[in-house]
CSV table of C-alpha atoms in Angstrom, one decimal:
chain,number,residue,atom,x,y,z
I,1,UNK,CA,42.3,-25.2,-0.4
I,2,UNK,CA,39.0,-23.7,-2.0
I,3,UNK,CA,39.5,-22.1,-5.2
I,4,UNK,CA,37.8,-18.7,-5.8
I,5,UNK,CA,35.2,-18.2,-8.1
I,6,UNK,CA,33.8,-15.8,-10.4
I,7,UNK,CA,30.4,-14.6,-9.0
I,8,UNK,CA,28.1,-13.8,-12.3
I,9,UNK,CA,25.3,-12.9,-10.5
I,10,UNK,CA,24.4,-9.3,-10.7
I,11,UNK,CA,24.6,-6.9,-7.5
I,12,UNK,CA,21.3,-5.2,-5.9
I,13,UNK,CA,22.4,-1.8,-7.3
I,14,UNK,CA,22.9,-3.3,-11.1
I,15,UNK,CA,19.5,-5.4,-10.5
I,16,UNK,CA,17.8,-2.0,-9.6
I,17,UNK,CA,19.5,0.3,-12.4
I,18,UNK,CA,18.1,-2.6,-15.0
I,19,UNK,CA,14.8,-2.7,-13.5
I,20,UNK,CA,15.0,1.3,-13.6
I,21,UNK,CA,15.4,1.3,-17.5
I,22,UNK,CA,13.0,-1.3,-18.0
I,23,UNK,CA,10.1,1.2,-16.0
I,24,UNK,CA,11.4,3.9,-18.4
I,25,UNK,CA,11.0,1.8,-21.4
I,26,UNK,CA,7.7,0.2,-20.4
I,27,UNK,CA,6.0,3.8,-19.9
I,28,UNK,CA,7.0,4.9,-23.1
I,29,UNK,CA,5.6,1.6,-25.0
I,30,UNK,CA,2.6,2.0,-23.1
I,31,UNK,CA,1.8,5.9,-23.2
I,32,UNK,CA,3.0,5.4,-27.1
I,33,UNK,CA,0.5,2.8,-27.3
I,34,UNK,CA,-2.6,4.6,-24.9
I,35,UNK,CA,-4.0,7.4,-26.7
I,36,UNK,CA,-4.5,10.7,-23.8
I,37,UNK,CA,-7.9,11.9,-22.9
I,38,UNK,CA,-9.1,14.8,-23.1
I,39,UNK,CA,-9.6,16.7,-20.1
I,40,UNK,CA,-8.3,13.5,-18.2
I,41,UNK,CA,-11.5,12.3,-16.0
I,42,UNK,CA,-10.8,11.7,-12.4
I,43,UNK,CA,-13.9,9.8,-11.9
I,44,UNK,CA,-14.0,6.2,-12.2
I,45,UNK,CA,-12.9,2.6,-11.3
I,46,UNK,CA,-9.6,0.5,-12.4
I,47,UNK,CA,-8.5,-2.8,-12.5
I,48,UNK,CA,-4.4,-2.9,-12.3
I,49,UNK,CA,-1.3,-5.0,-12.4
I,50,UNK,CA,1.9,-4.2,-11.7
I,51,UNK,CA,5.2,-5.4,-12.1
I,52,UNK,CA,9.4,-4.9,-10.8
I,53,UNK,CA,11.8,-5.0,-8.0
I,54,UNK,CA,10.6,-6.1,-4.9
I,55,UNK,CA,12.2,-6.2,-1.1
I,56,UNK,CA,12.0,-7.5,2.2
I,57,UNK,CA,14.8,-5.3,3.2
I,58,UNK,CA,16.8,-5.3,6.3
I,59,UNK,CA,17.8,-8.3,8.6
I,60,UNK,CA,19.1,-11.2,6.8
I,61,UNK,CA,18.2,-9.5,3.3
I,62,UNK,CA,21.0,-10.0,0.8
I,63,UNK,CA,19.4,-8.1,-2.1
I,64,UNK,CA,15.5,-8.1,-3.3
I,65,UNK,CA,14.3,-9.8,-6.7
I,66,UNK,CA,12.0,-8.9,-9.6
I,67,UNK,CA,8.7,-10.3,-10.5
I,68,UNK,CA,5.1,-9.9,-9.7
I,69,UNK,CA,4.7,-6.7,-7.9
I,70,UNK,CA,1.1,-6.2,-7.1
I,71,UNK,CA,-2.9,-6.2,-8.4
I,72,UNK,CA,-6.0,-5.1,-7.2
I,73,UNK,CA,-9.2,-2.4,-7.8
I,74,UNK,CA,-9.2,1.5,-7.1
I,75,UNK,CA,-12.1,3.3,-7.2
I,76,UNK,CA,-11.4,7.2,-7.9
I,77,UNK,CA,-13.5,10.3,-7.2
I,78,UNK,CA,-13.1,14.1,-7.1
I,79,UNK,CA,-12.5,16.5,-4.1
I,80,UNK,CA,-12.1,20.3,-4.3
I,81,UNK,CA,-10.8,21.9,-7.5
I,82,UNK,CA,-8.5,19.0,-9.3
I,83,UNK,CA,-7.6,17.0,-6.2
I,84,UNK,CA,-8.8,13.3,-6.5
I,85,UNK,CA,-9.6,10.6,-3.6
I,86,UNK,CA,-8.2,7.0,-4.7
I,87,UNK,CA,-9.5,3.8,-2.7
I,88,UNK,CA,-7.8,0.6,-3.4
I,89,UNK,CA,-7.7,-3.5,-2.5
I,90,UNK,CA,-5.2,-4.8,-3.4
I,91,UNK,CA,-2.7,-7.5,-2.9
I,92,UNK,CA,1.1,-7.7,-3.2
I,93,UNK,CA,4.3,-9.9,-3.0
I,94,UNK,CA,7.2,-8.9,-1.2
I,95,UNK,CA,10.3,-10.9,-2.5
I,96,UNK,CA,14.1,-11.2,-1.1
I,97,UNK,CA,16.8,-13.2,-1.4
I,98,UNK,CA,18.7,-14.7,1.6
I,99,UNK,CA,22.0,-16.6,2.5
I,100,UNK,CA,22.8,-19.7,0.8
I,101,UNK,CA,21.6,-22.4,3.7
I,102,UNK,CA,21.6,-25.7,3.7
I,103,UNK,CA,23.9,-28.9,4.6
I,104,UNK,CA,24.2,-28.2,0.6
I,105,UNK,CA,25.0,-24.6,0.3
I,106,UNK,CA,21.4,-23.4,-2.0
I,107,UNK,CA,20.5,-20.4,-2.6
I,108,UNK,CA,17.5,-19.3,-0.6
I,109,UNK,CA,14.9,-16.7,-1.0
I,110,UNK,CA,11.9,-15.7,1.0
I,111,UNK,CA,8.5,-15.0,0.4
I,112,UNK,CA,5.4,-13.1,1.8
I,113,UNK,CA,2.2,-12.2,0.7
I,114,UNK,CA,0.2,-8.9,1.3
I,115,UNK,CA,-3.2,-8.1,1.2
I,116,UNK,CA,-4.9,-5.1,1.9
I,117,UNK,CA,-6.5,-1.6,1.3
I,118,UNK,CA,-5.1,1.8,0.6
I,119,UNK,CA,-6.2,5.1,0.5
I,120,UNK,CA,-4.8,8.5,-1.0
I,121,UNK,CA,-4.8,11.7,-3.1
I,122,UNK,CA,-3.6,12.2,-6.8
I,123,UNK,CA,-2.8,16.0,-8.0
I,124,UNK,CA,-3.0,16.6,-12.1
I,125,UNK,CA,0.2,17.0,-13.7
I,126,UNK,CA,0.0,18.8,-17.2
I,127,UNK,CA,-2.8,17.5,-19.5
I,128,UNK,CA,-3.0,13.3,-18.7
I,129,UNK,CA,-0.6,13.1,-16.0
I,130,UNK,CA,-1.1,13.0,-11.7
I,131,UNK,CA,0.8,12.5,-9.2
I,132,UNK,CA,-0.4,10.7,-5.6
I,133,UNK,CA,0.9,9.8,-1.8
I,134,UNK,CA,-1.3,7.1,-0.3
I,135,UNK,CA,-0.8,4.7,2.9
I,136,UNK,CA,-2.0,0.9,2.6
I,137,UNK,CA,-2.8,-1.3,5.6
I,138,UNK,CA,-2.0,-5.0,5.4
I,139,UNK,CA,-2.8,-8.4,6.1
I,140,UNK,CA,0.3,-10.7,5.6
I,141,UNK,CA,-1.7,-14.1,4.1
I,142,UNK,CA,1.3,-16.4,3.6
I,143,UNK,CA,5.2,-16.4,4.6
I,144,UNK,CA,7.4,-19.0,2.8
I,145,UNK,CA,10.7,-19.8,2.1
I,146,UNK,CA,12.1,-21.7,-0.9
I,147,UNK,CA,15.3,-23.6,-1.5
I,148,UNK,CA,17.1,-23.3,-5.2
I,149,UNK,CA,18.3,-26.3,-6.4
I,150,UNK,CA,20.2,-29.2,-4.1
I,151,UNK,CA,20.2,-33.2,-4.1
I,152,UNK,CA,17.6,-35.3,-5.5
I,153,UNK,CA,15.8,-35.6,-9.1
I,154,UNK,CA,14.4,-32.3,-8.9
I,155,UNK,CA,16.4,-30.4,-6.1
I,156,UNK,CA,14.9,-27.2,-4.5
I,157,UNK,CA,11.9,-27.1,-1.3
I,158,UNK,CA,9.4,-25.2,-0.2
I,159,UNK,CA,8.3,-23.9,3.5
I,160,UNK,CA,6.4,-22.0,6.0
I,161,UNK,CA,8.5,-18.9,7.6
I,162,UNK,CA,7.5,-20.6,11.2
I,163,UNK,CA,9.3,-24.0,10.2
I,164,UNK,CA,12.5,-22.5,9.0
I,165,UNK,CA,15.0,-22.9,11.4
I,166,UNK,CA,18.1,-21.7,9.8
I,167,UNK,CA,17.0,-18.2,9.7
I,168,UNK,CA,14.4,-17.2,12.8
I,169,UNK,CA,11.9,-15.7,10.7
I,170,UNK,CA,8.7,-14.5,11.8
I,171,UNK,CA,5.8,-12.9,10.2
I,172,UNK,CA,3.6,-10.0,11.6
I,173,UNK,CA,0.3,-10.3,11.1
I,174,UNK,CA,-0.2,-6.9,9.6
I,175,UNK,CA,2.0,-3.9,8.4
I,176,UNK,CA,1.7,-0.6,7.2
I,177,UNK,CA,3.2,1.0,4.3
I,178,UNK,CA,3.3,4.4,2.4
I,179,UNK,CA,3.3,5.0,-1.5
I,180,UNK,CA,3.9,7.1,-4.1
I,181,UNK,CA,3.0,7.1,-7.3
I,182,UNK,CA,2.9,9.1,-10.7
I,183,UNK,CA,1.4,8.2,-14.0
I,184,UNK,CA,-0.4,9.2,-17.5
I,185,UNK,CA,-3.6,8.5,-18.1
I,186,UNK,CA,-5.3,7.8,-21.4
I,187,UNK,CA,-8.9,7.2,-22.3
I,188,UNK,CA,-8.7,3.6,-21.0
I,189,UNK,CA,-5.9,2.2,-20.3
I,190,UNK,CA,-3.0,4.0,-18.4
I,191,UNK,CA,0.4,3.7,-16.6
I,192,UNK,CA,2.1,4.8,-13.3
I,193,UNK,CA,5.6,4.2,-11.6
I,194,UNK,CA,5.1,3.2,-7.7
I,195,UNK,CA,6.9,2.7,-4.8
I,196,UNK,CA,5.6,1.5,-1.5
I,197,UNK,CA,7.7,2.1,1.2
I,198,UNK,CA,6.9,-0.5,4.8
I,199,UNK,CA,6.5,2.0,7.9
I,200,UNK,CA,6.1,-1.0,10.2
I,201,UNK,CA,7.6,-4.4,10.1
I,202,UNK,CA,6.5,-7.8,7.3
I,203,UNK,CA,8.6,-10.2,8.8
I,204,UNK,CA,11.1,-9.6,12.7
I,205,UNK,CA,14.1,-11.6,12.9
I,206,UNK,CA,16.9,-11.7,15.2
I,207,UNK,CA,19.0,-10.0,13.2
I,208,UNK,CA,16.7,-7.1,12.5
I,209,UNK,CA,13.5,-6.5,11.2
I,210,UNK,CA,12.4,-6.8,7.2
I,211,UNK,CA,10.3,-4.6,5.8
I,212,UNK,CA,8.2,-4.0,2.4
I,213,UNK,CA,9.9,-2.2,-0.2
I,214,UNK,CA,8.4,-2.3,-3.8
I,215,UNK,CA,9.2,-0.5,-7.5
I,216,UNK,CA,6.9,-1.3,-10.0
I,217,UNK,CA,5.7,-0.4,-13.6
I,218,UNK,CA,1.8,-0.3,-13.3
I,219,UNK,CA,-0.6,-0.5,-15.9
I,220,UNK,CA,-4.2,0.5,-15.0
I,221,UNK,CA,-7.7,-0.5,-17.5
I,222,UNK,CA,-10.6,1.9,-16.5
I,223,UNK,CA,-13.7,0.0,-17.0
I,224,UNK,CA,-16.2,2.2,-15.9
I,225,UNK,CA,-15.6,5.9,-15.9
I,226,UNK,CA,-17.0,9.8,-16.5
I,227,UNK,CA,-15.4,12.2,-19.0
């Protein structure tokens, strides 16, 4: 007879309410630490890196996991009256957790890689702030999974989507996915929260179809730039 046991991993709505806070705390270190522009400039170009809770949700999907969210370039310019244009390349790492699979039960999460470009709009909101919708078109680069833990010295193995038998996973070659974002700006570096929401498809399986979902704490340096 198997004797139950307490589970101390945390769900996927107490992951998401932690990684909530931790977004609210981050902007406030970072606008604290960021002092605003004047007349916030919506002309110029940005490196950025982002970080929080990513998903592959649907299908086999147990619950996503945090980490790397995404990096890249945007190149802003203005429109009519305040509206801005924003270009971006960028890449990005979609992250879930499956099943425990194995002869020896492991936990087993699932991998893939984004890459791609994104266009959009960003309104001003007060004096520093904006807020902007945007689409991104991807190329999905790489689709692993990888095995926690397990016999041997070091336990734990890494695979290609395609050579996973246990769960039929299998990778589009591109998706599309909307985002929305809203930030503060200061004179050179700046923060935004962001969520990018799949439209189409990362990853099909037989059990349904996986899709990019990401919410992330973004902090952007603007390296070149007109005031």
């Amino acid at each position: 007879m198997r004797t139950p046991q307490l589970s101390l991993r945390p769900t996927a709505g107490a992951l998401r309410r932690s990684m909530l806070a931790a977004l609210l705390v981050g902007g406030v270190a970072v606008s604290a630490s960021a002092q605003p522009a004047a007349g916030a400039p919506a002309r110029g170009v940005d490196v950025f890196l982002g970080a929080g809770y990513s998903n592959l949700a649907g299908g086999p999907t147990e619950k996503g996991r945090l980490g790397l969210g995404s990096f890249g370039f945007a190149i802003e310019r203005p429109m009519t009256g305040d509206l801005a244009w924003v270009a971006e390349l960028l890449g990005t790492l979609g992250q879930a957790s499956l099943r425990e699979t194995g002869l020896f039960p492991q936990p087993t999460r699932v991998s893939a890689s984004h890459v791609g470009l994104g266009a959009g709009a960003r309104w001003p909101l007060g004096r520093t702030g904006y807020l902007g919708v945007g689409a991104n078109a991807w190329l999905i680069t790489v689709c692993d999974v990888d095995t926690e833990g397990g016999p041997g010295f070091l336990g734990g193995e890494t695979e290609s989507c395609d050579r996973f038998t246990e769960v039929g996973l299998l990778p589009e070659s591109s998706a599309f996915s909307a985002a929305m974002t809203t930030g503060r700006r200061g004179e050179r570096i700046s923060w935004e929260l962001r969520y990018d929401h799949g439209l189409t498809p990362s990853i099909r399986t037989e059990t349904g179809d996986m899709r990019l979902r990401l919410l992330q704490l973004v902090v952007r340096y603007r390296f070149r730039g007109e005031r």
